[in-house]
Coordinates of C-alpha atoms and ligand atoms in Angstrom, one line a residue:
M1 CA 107.7 185.9 -73.0
P2 CA 110.2 186.9 -75.8
S3 CA 111.8 184.1 -77.6
P4 CA 115.1 184.5 -75.8
A5 CA 116.9 183.5 -78.9
I6 CA 116.2 186.8 -80.7
T7 CA 118.9 189.2 -79.6
S8 CA 119.4 191.2 -82.8
F9 CA 117.1 193.0 -85.3
T10 CA 118.8 191.1 -88.1
E11 CA 117.2 187.9 -86.9
L12 CA 113.8 189.4 -87.5
A13 CA 112.4 189.3 -91.0
L14 CA 111.9 193.1 -91.2
S15 CA 112.3 194.7 -94.6
A16 CA 115.6 196.1 -95.7
P17 CA 114.6 199.8 -95.6
V18 CA 113.2 199.3 -92.0
Q19 CA 116.4 197.6 -90.9
K20 CA 118.4 200.5 -92.3
A21 CA 116.2 203.0 -90.4
I22 CA 116.7 201.0 -87.2
A23 CA 120.5 201.2 -87.7
A24 CA 120.3 204.9 -88.4
V25 CA 118.4 205.6 -85.2
G26 CA 120.9 203.6 -83.2
Y27 CA 118.8 200.8 -81.7
E28 CA 121.1 197.9 -80.8
Q29 CA 118.7 195.1 -80.1
P30 CA 114.9 194.5 -80.0
S31 CA 113.3 195.2 -76.6
P32 CA 111.5 192.1 -75.2
I33 CA 108.0 193.3 -76.4
Q34 CA 109.5 193.8 -79.9
A35 CA 111.2 190.4 -80.0
A36 CA 108.0 188.8 -79.0
S37 CA 105.5 190.8 -81.1
I38 CA 107.4 191.5 -84.4
P39 CA 107.3 187.9 -85.8
H40 CA 103.6 187.6 -85.2
I41 CA 102.7 191.0 -86.7
L42 CA 104.9 190.3 -89.7
N43 CA 103.1 187.1 -90.1
G44 CA 99.7 188.8 -90.3
D45 CA 98.5 187.4 -87.0
D46 CA 96.2 189.3 -84.6
L47 CA 98.0 190.2 -81.4
L48 CA 97.1 191.1 -77.8
G49 CA 100.1 192.9 -76.2
V50 CA 100.2 193.8 -72.5
A51 CA 102.9 196.5 -72.4
Q52 CA 103.3 199.9 -70.9
T53 CA 104.7 203.0 -72.4
G54 CA 108.5 202.9 -72.3
T55 CA 108.7 199.2 -73.3
G56 CA 109.2 200.0 -77.0
K57 CA 105.7 199.0 -77.9
T58 CA 105.4 201.6 -80.7
A59 CA 108.2 200.1 -82.6
A60 CA 106.9 196.7 -81.8
F61 CA 104.0 197.3 -84.1
A62 CA 105.4 200.1 -86.4
L63 CA 108.4 198.1 -87.6
P64 CA 106.6 195.0 -88.8
L65 CA 103.6 197.0 -90.2
L66 CA 106.0 199.2 -92.2
S67 CA 107.8 196.1 -93.5
N68 CA 104.5 194.9 -95.0
I69 CA 103.4 198.2 -96.5
D70 CA 102.9 198.4 -100.3
L71 CA 104.1 201.9 -101.2
S72 CA 102.3 201.8 -104.6
K73 CA 98.9 201.7 -103.0
K74 CA 97.2 205.0 -102.3
T75 CA 94.5 204.2 -99.7
P76 CA 95.5 203.7 -96.1
Q77 CA 96.8 200.2 -95.3
V78 CA 97.4 200.8 -91.6
L79 CA 95.2 202.6 -89.1
V80 CA 96.4 203.2 -85.5
L81 CA 93.9 204.5 -82.9
A82 CA 95.3 206.4 -80.0
P83 CA 93.5 208.0 -77.1
T84 CA 95.0 211.4 -77.2
R85 CA 96.3 213.7 -79.9
E86 CA 99.7 213.9 -78.4
L87 CA 100.1 210.1 -78.6
A88 CA 98.7 210.2 -82.2
I89 CA 101.4 212.8 -83.1
Q90 CA 104.1 210.8 -81.4
V91 CA 103.1 207.5 -83.0
A92 CA 103.0 209.2 -86.4
E93 CA 106.5 210.7 -85.8
A94 CA 107.7 207.2 -84.9
F95 CA 106.3 205.8 -88.1
Q96 CA 108.0 208.6 -90.1
T97 CA 111.3 207.9 -88.4
Y98 CA 111.2 204.1 -89.0
A99 CA 110.1 204.8 -92.6
S100 CA 112.9 207.2 -93.3
K101 CA 114.4 204.9 -95.9
M102 CA 111.1 204.2 -97.6
K103 CA 110.8 206.7 -100.4
G104 CA 107.3 208.2 -101.0
F105 CA 106.0 206.9 -97.7
H106 CA 103.2 209.0 -96.1
V107 CA 101.8 208.9 -92.6
L108 CA 99.0 211.2 -91.4
P109 CA 98.0 212.0 -87.8
I110 CA 94.4 213.1 -87.5
Y111 CA 92.9 214.4 -84.3
G112 CA 90.2 216.7 -83.1
G113 CA 90.9 220.4 -82.9
Q114 CA 93.1 220.3 -86.0
D115 CA 92.0 222.0 -89.2
M116 CA 89.8 219.6 -91.1
S117 CA 90.6 220.9 -94.6
G118 CA 94.3 220.1 -94.2
Q119 CA 93.5 216.5 -93.2
L120 CA 91.0 216.1 -96.1
R121 CA 93.6 217.4 -98.6
Q122 CA 96.3 215.0 -97.3
L123 CA 93.9 212.1 -97.2
S124 CA 92.8 212.7 -100.8
R125 CA 96.5 212.8 -101.9
G126 CA 97.0 209.4 -100.5
V127 CA 98.6 208.1 -97.3
H128 CA 99.8 204.7 -96.3
V129 CA 99.3 205.0 -92.5
V130 CA 96.7 207.0 -90.5
V131 CA 97.2 207.5 -86.8
G132 CA 94.1 209.1 -85.2
T133 CA 92.0 209.7 -82.1
P134 CA 88.7 207.8 -82.3
G135 CA 86.4 210.8 -82.6
R136 CA 88.1 212.3 -85.6
V137 CA 88.6 209.0 -87.3
M138 CA 84.8 208.4 -87.0
D139 CA 84.2 211.9 -88.5
H140 CA 86.3 211.0 -91.5
I141 CA 84.7 207.6 -91.9
R142 CA 81.2 209.2 -91.8
R143 CA 82.3 211.9 -94.3
K144 CA 83.7 209.1 -96.5
S145 CA 87.0 211.0 -96.6
L146 CA 88.8 208.1 -95.0
N147 CA 88.5 205.1 -97.2
L148 CA 89.3 201.9 -95.3
D149 CA 88.5 199.4 -98.0
G150 CA 92.2 198.7 -98.5
L151 CA 93.0 198.5 -94.8
T152 CA 95.2 195.5 -93.9
S153 CA 96.0 196.3 -90.2
L154 CA 94.5 198.1 -87.3
V155 CA 96.3 198.9 -84.1
L156 CA 94.6 199.9 -80.9
D157 CA 97.2 201.6 -78.8
E158 CA 96.8 202.2 -75.1
G159 CA 93.5 200.3 -75.0
D160 CA 93.0 200.8 -71.3
E161 CA 93.4 204.6 -71.7
M162 CA 90.9 204.6 -74.5
L163 CA 88.5 202.8 -72.2
R164 CA 89.2 205.2 -69.3
M165 CA 88.5 208.1 -71.6
G166 CA 85.2 206.7 -72.8
F167 CA 86.2 205.8 -76.4
I168 CA 85.5 202.1 -76.2
D169 CA 82.1 202.4 -78.1
D170 CA 83.8 204.5 -80.7
V171 CA 86.6 202.0 -81.1
E172 CA 84.1 199.2 -81.6
W173 CA 82.2 201.3 -84.1
I174 CA 85.4 201.9 -86.0
L175 CA 86.3 198.2 -85.8
E176 CA 82.9 197.4 -87.4
H177 CA 83.7 199.8 -90.2
T178 CA 86.9 198.1 -91.3
P179 CA 87.2 195.1 -93.6
T180 CA 86.9 191.8 -91.6
T181 CA 90.0 190.6 -93.2
R182 CA 92.2 193.2 -91.4
Q183 CA 94.8 192.2 -88.8
V184 CA 94.2 193.7 -85.4
A185 CA 96.9 194.4 -82.8
L186 CA 95.7 195.6 -79.4
F187 CA 98.2 197.0 -76.9
S188 CA 97.2 197.9 -73.4
A189 CA 99.1 198.4 -70.2
T190 CA 96.5 196.5 -68.2
M191 CA 93.8 194.1 -69.3
P192 CA 90.5 195.3 -67.8
K193 CA 87.4 193.3 -68.6
P194 CA 85.9 195.6 -71.3
I195 CA 89.2 195.5 -73.2
R196 CA 89.4 191.7 -72.9
K197 CA 85.8 191.7 -74.3
V198 CA 86.9 193.8 -77.3
A199 CA 89.8 191.4 -77.8
D200 CA 87.5 188.3 -77.6
R201 CA 85.1 189.8 -80.0
Y202 CA 87.3 191.3 -82.7
L203 CA 90.7 189.5 -82.5
K204 CA 91.0 186.1 -84.3
N205 CA 93.2 183.6 -82.5
P206 CA 95.4 186.4 -81.2
K207 CA 98.9 185.7 -80.1
E208 CA 99.3 187.1 -76.6
V209 CA 102.5 188.7 -75.5
S210 CA 103.2 190.4 -72.2
I211 CA 106.1 191.4 -70.1
V212 CA 105.9 189.9 -66.7
S213 CA 109.0 188.7 -64.9
D214 CA 109.7 188.0 -61.3
T215 CA 113.2 188.9 -60.2
S216 CA 114.9 190.0 -57.1
T217 CA 117.6 192.6 -56.4
A218 CA 120.5 192.6 -54.0
P219 CA 119.8 194.2 -50.6
N220 CA 123.1 196.1 -50.5
I221 CA 122.0 198.3 -53.3
E222 CA 120.1 201.4 -52.4
Q223 CA 117.5 202.3 -55.0
H224 CA 116.0 205.7 -55.8
F225 CA 114.1 207.2 -58.6
L226 CA 113.9 210.7 -59.8
I227 CA 111.1 212.1 -61.9
V228 CA 112.8 214.0 -64.7
N229 CA 111.8 214.5 -68.3
G230 CA 113.8 215.3 -71.5
F231 CA 117.5 214.9 -72.4
D232 CA 118.6 218.3 -71.2
R233 CA 116.9 218.1 -67.8
K234 CA 118.3 214.6 -67.4
L235 CA 121.8 215.8 -68.2
D236 CA 121.3 218.6 -65.7
A237 CA 120.1 216.1 -63.1
I238 CA 123.2 213.8 -63.7
T239 CA 125.6 216.7 -63.3
R240 CA 123.9 217.7 -60.0
I241 CA 124.0 214.1 -58.7
L242 CA 127.6 213.7 -59.7
E243 CA 128.4 216.9 -57.8
A244 CA 126.2 216.3 -54.8
Q245 CA 126.9 212.6 -54.1
D246 CA 130.2 211.1 -53.3
F247 CA 130.8 208.6 -56.2
D248 CA 133.7 206.5 -57.1
A249 CA 132.7 205.1 -60.5
M250 CA 129.4 205.2 -62.3
I251 CA 127.7 203.3 -65.1
I252 CA 125.0 205.2 -66.9
F253 CA 122.5 203.2 -69.0
V254 CA 120.9 204.6 -72.1
R255 CA 118.9 203.0 -74.9
T256 CA 120.8 203.7 -78.0
K257 CA 124.4 203.6 -79.3
T258 CA 124.1 207.2 -80.4
A259 CA 123.1 208.3 -76.9
T260 CA 126.1 206.5 -75.4
A261 CA 128.4 208.7 -77.5
E262 CA 126.4 211.9 -77.1
L263 CA 126.0 211.7 -73.4
A264 CA 129.7 210.7 -72.8
E265 CA 130.7 213.7 -74.9
K266 CA 128.5 216.0 -72.9
L267 CA 129.9 214.7 -69.6
E268 CA 133.5 215.1 -70.9
A269 CA 132.7 218.7 -71.8
R270 CA 131.5 219.2 -68.2
G271 CA 134.8 217.9 -66.9
Y272 CA 134.2 214.3 -66.1
S273 CA 136.2 211.4 -67.6
A274 CA 133.5 209.5 -69.4
S275 CA 133.5 207.0 -72.2
P276 CA 130.8 205.3 -74.3
L277 CA 130.4 201.5 -74.3
N278 CA 128.2 200.1 -77.0
G279 CA 127.7 197.2 -79.4
D280 CA 129.5 199.0 -82.3
M281 CA 132.8 198.7 -80.5
N282 CA 134.7 195.6 -80.9
Q283 CA 135.5 193.3 -78.0
T284 CA 139.1 194.6 -77.6
L285 CA 138.0 198.2 -77.4
R286 CA 135.2 197.3 -75.0
E287 CA 137.6 195.4 -72.7
R288 CA 140.0 198.3 -72.9
T289 CA 137.3 200.7 -71.8
I290 CA 136.3 198.5 -68.9
N291 CA 139.9 198.2 -67.8
R292 CA 140.4 201.9 -67.8
L293 CA 137.4 202.1 -65.4
K294 CA 139.0 199.5 -63.2
K295 CA 142.4 201.4 -63.2
K296 CA 140.7 204.7 -62.3
Q297 CA 141.7 206.2 -65.7
L298 CA 138.0 206.6 -66.3
D299 CA 135.1 207.3 -63.9
I300 CA 132.0 207.1 -66.0
I301 CA 130.9 204.6 -68.6
V302 CA 127.8 205.4 -70.7
A303 CA 126.5 202.0 -71.9
T304 CA 123.7 200.2 -73.6
D305 CA 122.4 197.0 -72.0
V306 CA 124.1 194.8 -74.5
A307 CA 127.6 196.3 -74.1
A308 CA 127.4 196.4 -70.3
R309 CA 126.4 192.7 -69.8
G310 CA 128.5 191.1 -67.2
I311 CA 130.7 194.1 -66.3
D312 CA 132.2 193.4 -62.9
V313 CA 134.2 196.4 -61.5
E314 CA 134.3 196.7 -57.8
R315 CA 134.7 200.5 -57.7
V316 CA 131.3 201.1 -59.5
S317 CA 129.5 202.9 -56.7
H318 CA 126.6 204.1 -58.8
V319 CA 124.4 202.8 -61.6
L320 CA 122.3 205.5 -63.2
N321 CA 119.4 204.6 -65.5
F322 CA 119.3 207.6 -67.7
D323 CA 116.6 205.9 -69.9
I324 CA 114.3 203.5 -68.0
P325 CA 114.9 199.9 -68.9
Y326 CA 112.3 198.0 -70.9
D327 CA 111.5 195.6 -68.1
S328 CA 112.4 194.5 -64.6
E329 CA 114.9 191.9 -65.8
A330 CA 116.9 194.5 -67.6
Y331 CA 116.6 196.7 -64.5
V332 CA 117.9 194.0 -62.2
H333 CA 120.8 193.2 -64.5
R334 CA 121.7 196.9 -64.8
I335 CA 121.7 197.7 -61.1
G336 CA 123.6 194.5 -60.4
R337 CA 126.7 196.3 -61.9
T338 CA 127.1 198.1 -58.6
G339 CA 127.3 196.6 -55.1
R340 CA 130.0 194.2 -56.3
A341 CA 132.1 192.2 -53.9
G342 CA 129.9 192.9 -50.9
R343 CA 130.3 196.7 -51.2
D344 CA 127.3 199.1 -51.0
G345 CA 125.9 200.4 -54.2
Q346 CA 123.5 203.2 -55.3
A347 CA 121.1 202.8 -58.1
I348 CA 119.3 205.8 -59.5
L349 CA 116.5 205.5 -62.0
F350 CA 115.3 208.5 -64.1
V351 CA 111.6 208.2 -64.8
A352 CA 109.6 210.4 -67.1
P353 CA 106.1 211.2 -65.8
R354 CA 104.6 209.0 -68.4
E355 CA 106.8 206.1 -67.4
R356 CA 105.5 205.8 -63.9
R357 CA 103.6 202.7 -64.7
L358 CA 106.7 201.0 -65.8
L359 CA 108.3 202.0 -62.5
Q360 CA 105.4 200.4 -60.6
S361 CA 105.8 197.2 -62.6
I362 CA 109.5 197.1 -61.8
E363 CA 108.7 197.6 -58.1
K364 CA 106.2 194.8 -58.3
A365 CA 108.4 192.4 -60.1
T366 CA 111.4 193.0 -57.8
R367 CA 109.1 193.1 -54.8
Q368 CA 110.9 196.2 -53.6
S369 CA 109.8 199.8 -53.4
I370 CA 112.1 202.3 -55.0
K371 CA 112.3 205.6 -53.0
E372 CA 111.7 208.9 -54.7
M373 CA 114.7 211.3 -54.5
A374 CA 114.7 215.0 -55.1
M375 CA 116.9 216.7 -57.6
P376 CA 119.9 217.9 -55.6
S377 CA 119.2 221.5 -54.8
G378 CA 121.4 224.5 -55.8
S379 CA 122.6 224.9 -52.2
E380 CA 123.6 221.2 -51.9
V381 CA 125.7 221.6 -55.0
S382 CA 127.1 225.0 -53.8
G383 CA 128.0 223.4 -50.5
K384 CA 130.1 220.7 -52.2
R385 CA 131.8 223.2 -54.5
I386 CA 132.6 225.5 -51.6
Q387 CA 134.0 222.6 -49.6
Q388 CA 136.2 221.6 -52.6
F389 CA 137.3 225.2 -53.1
K390 CA 138.4 225.5 -49.5
L391 CA 140.3 222.2 -49.7
Q392 CA 142.1 223.5 -52.8
L393 CA 143.1 226.7 -51.0
T394 CA 144.5 224.8 -48.0
E395 CA 146.4 222.6 -50.4
V396 CA 148.0 225.5 -52.2
L397 CA 148.7 227.4 -49.0
E398 CA 150.4 224.4 -47.5
N399 CA 152.4 223.2 -50.5
Q400 CA 153.2 226.1 -52.8
N401 CA 155.8 228.8 -52.5
L402 CA 153.6 231.9 -52.8
D403 CA 156.3 234.6 -52.2
F404 CA 156.1 236.1 -55.7
M405 CA 152.2 236.3 -55.6
Y406 CA 152.4 237.6 -52.0
N407 CA 154.6 240.5 -53.1
I408 CA 152.4 241.5 -56.0
L409 CA 149.3 241.5 -53.9
S410 CA 150.7 243.4 -51.0
E411 CA 151.9 246.0 -53.4
Y412 CA 148.4 246.1 -54.9
S413 CA 146.8 246.3 -51.5
S414 CA 148.8 249.4 -50.5
E415 CA 148.3 251.1 -53.9
S416 CA 144.5 250.5 -54.0
D417 CA 143.9 250.7 -50.3
R418 CA 142.0 247.4 -50.4
S419 CA 142.0 244.8 -47.6
A420 CA 143.5 241.3 -48.2
E421 CA 139.9 239.8 -48.0
E422 CA 138.6 242.2 -50.6
I423 CA 141.4 241.3 -53.0
A424 CA 141.1 237.6 -52.3
S425 CA 137.3 237.8 -53.0
A426 CA 138.0 239.4 -56.3
L427 CA 140.5 236.6 -57.2
A428 CA 138.0 233.9 -56.1
Y429 CA 135.4 235.5 -58.2
L430 CA 137.6 235.4 -61.3
L431 CA 138.6 231.8 -60.5
Q432 CA 135.0 230.4 -60.2
K433 CA 133.5 232.3 -63.2
E434 CA 133.4 229.2 -65.4
R435 CA 132.0 227.0 -62.6
P436 CA 130.3 229.3 -60.1
L437 CA 130.3 228.5 -56.4
Q438 CA 126.8 229.8 -56.1
V439 CA 124.4 227.4 -57.8
E440 CA 120.8 228.1 -58.4
D441 CA 118.0 225.5 -58.2
A442 CA 117.3 223.7 -61.4
P443 CA 114.8 225.5 -63.6
Q444 CA 111.3 224.0 -63.8
R445 CA 110.5 221.9 -66.8
S446 CA 109.8 224.2 -69.7
R447 CA 107.2 223.5 -72.3
Q448 CA 109.3 225.2 -75.0
R449 CA 112.1 222.8 -74.2
D450 CA 109.6 220.0 -74.4
R451 CA 108.5 221.1 -77.8
N452 CA 112.0 221.4 -79.0
E453 CA 112.6 217.9 -77.7
R454 CA 109.5 216.7 -79.5
D455 CA 110.7 218.1 -82.8
K456 CA 113.8 215.9 -82.6
P457 CA 113.5 212.6 -84.5
E458 CA 112.6 209.6 -82.5
G459 CA 115.7 207.9 -81.2
Q460 CA 117.3 211.2 -80.5
Q461 CA 114.2 212.1 -78.6
R462 CA 114.6 210.7 -75.2
E463 CA 111.1 211.3 -74.0
R464 CA 107.7 211.9 -75.3
P465 CA 107.3 215.3 -73.7
G466 CA 104.1 217.0 -72.6
R467 CA 102.3 213.7 -72.2
R468 CA 99.6 213.4 -69.6
Q469 CA 101.1 212.2 -66.4
D470 CA 100.2 208.7 -65.3
S471 CA 98.7 208.5 -61.9
K472 CA 99.1 205.9 -59.3
S473 CA 95.5 205.6 -58.3
G474 CA 94.0 205.9 -61.8
S475 CA 90.9 207.6 -60.4
R476 CA 90.2 211.1 -61.7
E477 CA 88.5 212.4 -58.6
K478 CA 91.3 211.5 -56.3
I479 CA 94.1 212.8 -58.3
S480 CA 93.2 216.3 -59.0
D481 CA 94.9 218.5 -56.4
V482 CA 94.9 221.8 -58.3
P483 CA 92.3 224.6 -57.7
M484 CA 89.2 223.4 -59.5
A485 CA 86.0 225.1 -60.7
R486 CA 82.7 223.7 -61.9
Y487 CA 81.7 224.0 -65.5
R488 CA 78.3 223.3 -67.1
L489 CA 77.9 221.4 -70.4
E490 CA 74.7 221.6 -72.4
V491 CA 74.6 217.9 -73.0
G492 CA 73.2 215.3 -70.6
R493 CA 71.6 211.9 -70.1
N494 CA 68.9 212.6 -72.7
D495 CA 71.7 212.8 -75.3
E496 CA 73.1 209.5 -74.1
V497 CA 76.3 211.1 -72.9
K498 CA 78.5 209.1 -70.7
P499 CA 81.2 210.5 -68.3
G500 CA 83.9 209.0 -70.5
D501 CA 82.7 211.0 -73.5
I502 CA 83.2 214.2 -71.5
V503 CA 86.6 213.2 -70.3
G504 CA 87.6 212.2 -73.8
A505 CA 86.3 215.4 -75.4
I506 CA 87.9 217.7 -72.9
A507 CA 91.2 215.9 -72.7
N508 CA 91.6 216.0 -76.4
E509 CA 90.2 219.3 -77.2
A510 CA 91.5 221.3 -74.3
D511 CA 94.6 219.1 -73.9
I512 CA 93.9 218.9 -70.1
D513 CA 95.4 215.9 -68.5
S514 CA 92.6 213.4 -67.8
Q515 CA 93.8 213.3 -64.2
H516 CA 92.9 216.9 -63.9
I517 CA 89.4 216.3 -65.0
G518 CA 87.4 216.0 -61.8
H519 CA 83.9 215.1 -60.7
I520 CA 81.4 214.7 -63.5
K521 CA 77.7 214.8 -62.8
L522 CA 75.1 213.9 -65.4
H523 CA 71.7 215.5 -65.4
D524 CA 68.9 214.9 -68.0
D525 CA 69.6 218.0 -70.1
H526 CA 73.0 219.1 -69.0
S527 CA 76.1 217.9 -67.0
T528 CA 78.7 219.5 -64.8
V529 CA 82.4 218.8 -64.7
D530 CA 85.2 220.1 -62.4
L531 CA 88.2 221.4 -64.3
P532 CA 91.3 223.4 -63.3
A533 CA 90.1 226.9 -62.5
G534 CA 90.9 229.8 -64.6
M535 CA 90.1 228.5 -68.1
P536 CA 91.2 231.2 -70.6
D537 CA 88.3 232.8 -72.4
D538 CA 89.3 231.8 -75.9
L539 CA 89.9 228.2 -74.8
L540 CA 86.4 228.3 -73.4
K541 CA 85.1 229.7 -76.7
H542 CA 86.9 226.9 -78.5
L543 CA 85.4 224.2 -76.2
K544 CA 81.9 225.6 -76.6
K545 CA 81.8 224.3 -80.2
V546 CA 83.1 220.9 -79.3
K547 CA 80.5 218.2 -79.9
I548 CA 79.6 215.1 -77.9
R549 CA 77.2 212.7 -79.5
N550 CA 76.8 215.3 -82.2
R551 CA 75.7 218.1 -79.9
A552 CA 77.7 221.2 -79.1
I553 CA 78.7 221.1 -75.4
N554 CA 78.4 224.9 -75.1
I555 CA 80.5 224.9 -72.0
S556 CA 80.2 227.7 -69.4
V557 CA 81.3 228.4 -65.9
D558 CA 78.6 227.1 -63.6
G559 CA 76.9 229.5 -61.3
K560 CA 77.9 227.3 -58.4
A561 CA 81.6 227.5 -59.2
E562 CA 83.9 226.8 -56.3
S563 CA 85.4 229.9 -54.8
R564 CA 89.0 228.8 -54.7
P565 CA 91.7 231.1 -56.1
R566 CA 92.1 231.2 -59.8
P567 CA 95.6 230.9 -61.2
T568 CA 96.3 233.5 -63.8
I569 CA 96.3 231.8 -67.2
T570 CA 97.5 233.6 -70.3
R571 CA 97.1 232.2 -73.7
Q572 CA 99.7 232.2 -76.4
K573 CA 99.1 233.1 -80.0
D574 CA 100.1 229.9 -81.6
R575 CA 96.9 227.8 -82.0
S576 CA 98.7 224.6 -81.3
D577 CA 99.8 226.0 -77.9
K578 CA 96.5 227.3 -76.9
P579 CA 94.9 224.5 -75.1
K580 CA 98.1 223.5 -73.5
T581 CA 98.1 226.7 -71.4
A582 CA 95.3 225.3 -69.2
K583 CA 97.3 222.2 -68.6
S584 CA 100.6 224.0 -67.9
S585 CA 98.8 226.3 -65.5
A586 CA 97.3 223.3 -63.8
D587 CA 100.8 221.8 -63.5
K588 CA 102.2 225.1 -62.2
A589 CA 99.4 225.4 -59.6
K590 CA 100.1 221.8 -58.6
R591 CA 103.8 222.6 -58.2
R592 CA 103.1 225.7 -56.2
K593 CA 100.9 223.7 -53.9
K594 CA 103.6 221.1 -53.5
E595 CA 106.3 223.7 -52.8
S596 CA 104.2 225.5 -50.2
Ligands
AMP1 P1 107.5 203.3 -76.4 O1 107.4 202.2 -75.4 O2 107.0 203.0 -77.7 O3 106.9 204.6 -75.8 O4 109.1 203.6 -76.6 C1 109.9 204.2 -75.6 C2 111.3 204.7 -76.2 O5 112.1 203.6 -76.5 C3 111.2 205.5 -77.5 O6 111.8 206.7 -77.2 C4 111.9 204.7 -78.5 O7 112.7 205.5 -79.3 C5 112.8 203.8 -77.7 N1 113.0 202.5 -78.3 C6 112.1 201.7 -78.8 N2 112.7 200.5 -79.2 C7 114.0 200.6 -79.0 C8 115.1 199.7 -79.1 N3 115.0 198.5 -79.7 N4 116.3 200.2 -78.8 C9 116.5 201.4 -78.2 N5 115.5 202.3 -78.0 C10 114.2 201.9 -78.3

């Protein structure tokens, strides 16, 4: 797919402020989907992109569209449609980051559940880019608060998700309400028929780009993945892996130059000899770093793909993909840095829940399944530390003259009437205070941490936290394994409601993962839907007012609710958090089930 010739952003005709922003955020080279899409989008062509989350698709459309923005115009020039409010917010944040050097640039996320008056105020002030969920965008078009006369580009992000959530009619309606001259870019992880139909109908001579590659990996490399989300949790996971597994040397792959330095520094602070390796370093410095790894003066290199190309160091026992690679080719190249000269190698891949699809496509392309591993437990790490501690004791007892210490301690023993074991325990306690021998299990993923992470600018933000988890099967009914209850909605077939409308409304308004939305049954005048049990009262109150096909759904617990246990759900004060409690309780319930 990508024109292999493009290996640097400077080769792309992006505007100067956008180039500056890319440099500031630390991206070293365009990802394959970016190299392939950017020239077409810059050129004003329609585009059909098959790309999953994690491939860099947001920048693939945001960078060229920003390059073409006319800052002097006040009506929206770019509209991005996204299936969920979280994605809408994240895409808007990405635009903001990439437009950091464009003075006076405004992007506005609009989604259901958010105060309408604020959106109206901002829209009337003038914005260059609008990123919204279909329902709310339709509302604004109907109210005439969103003027699309000057629209030059429309992006449909995660097309297959929009289809799955029942937004496809809305998307078509919106397409019909935009100038026919606008450019359309449609991105989708898969290309189901209805999406293909939309593309055939609304895209003019689209350029098609997709990431499909077929590559194989060496059999002497054992491959594992770990589901872990967020920089801090990943750092914690690495530290545990480094302690629990016997490793000689390790190469850790991250996406940005900034991350190479930051992570190497964090590992140094935890007592490992680690160095960054990135494209900002000149050839001599890079070679010196690799030589230090060879000579055992260094154990860990934190590298970007560009900088690590061709590294051949036999003692590299582990490759750790801190950030998932953009495609299977990059994956194969990365893990090939271990298992050199016929040795065995370990490859570990960190996957955020939302990147599961990318994991599957890597498995498919390499025709190999990657086994899931668990985060090393507290007791595993403890065991290793205790073992090391005992070795140190033996070493000192065997090799040091301890007479002086012995005298002090026997004196103290008789003065205090304490046994030698008691005193030794106190000393051991003092010794291990900085690095305790007793290690607790890693804490569960916290939403607060996720939010903090989300507040970081893109580029420093390693994940898009709090996103709905992708599922392997893709079917709602099969996936839900949390306690469910049946709810009744006062809209039905007579209102022309479709199951997708219900999924879309509930996923967006209650922020419940679509995979946690269970069986939906349509009747003439009402419908029922299975949702995680224990919906908080005020969330229920909020949902009652939500409209589908212009009718309030007036949701209530159905008389025939299932009698499974209800997890306790408490709601927080902050409005923006409210709907999320249902989701996090669902997640907790799921985790509890798994643990038991
Ligand atoms: P996306 O596929 O749009 O969800 O992007 C996934 C992640 O890749 C985001 O956190 C981006 O900041 C990051 N990213 C996108 N393009 C690049 C690039 N060229 N170099 C490094 N990181 C990138």
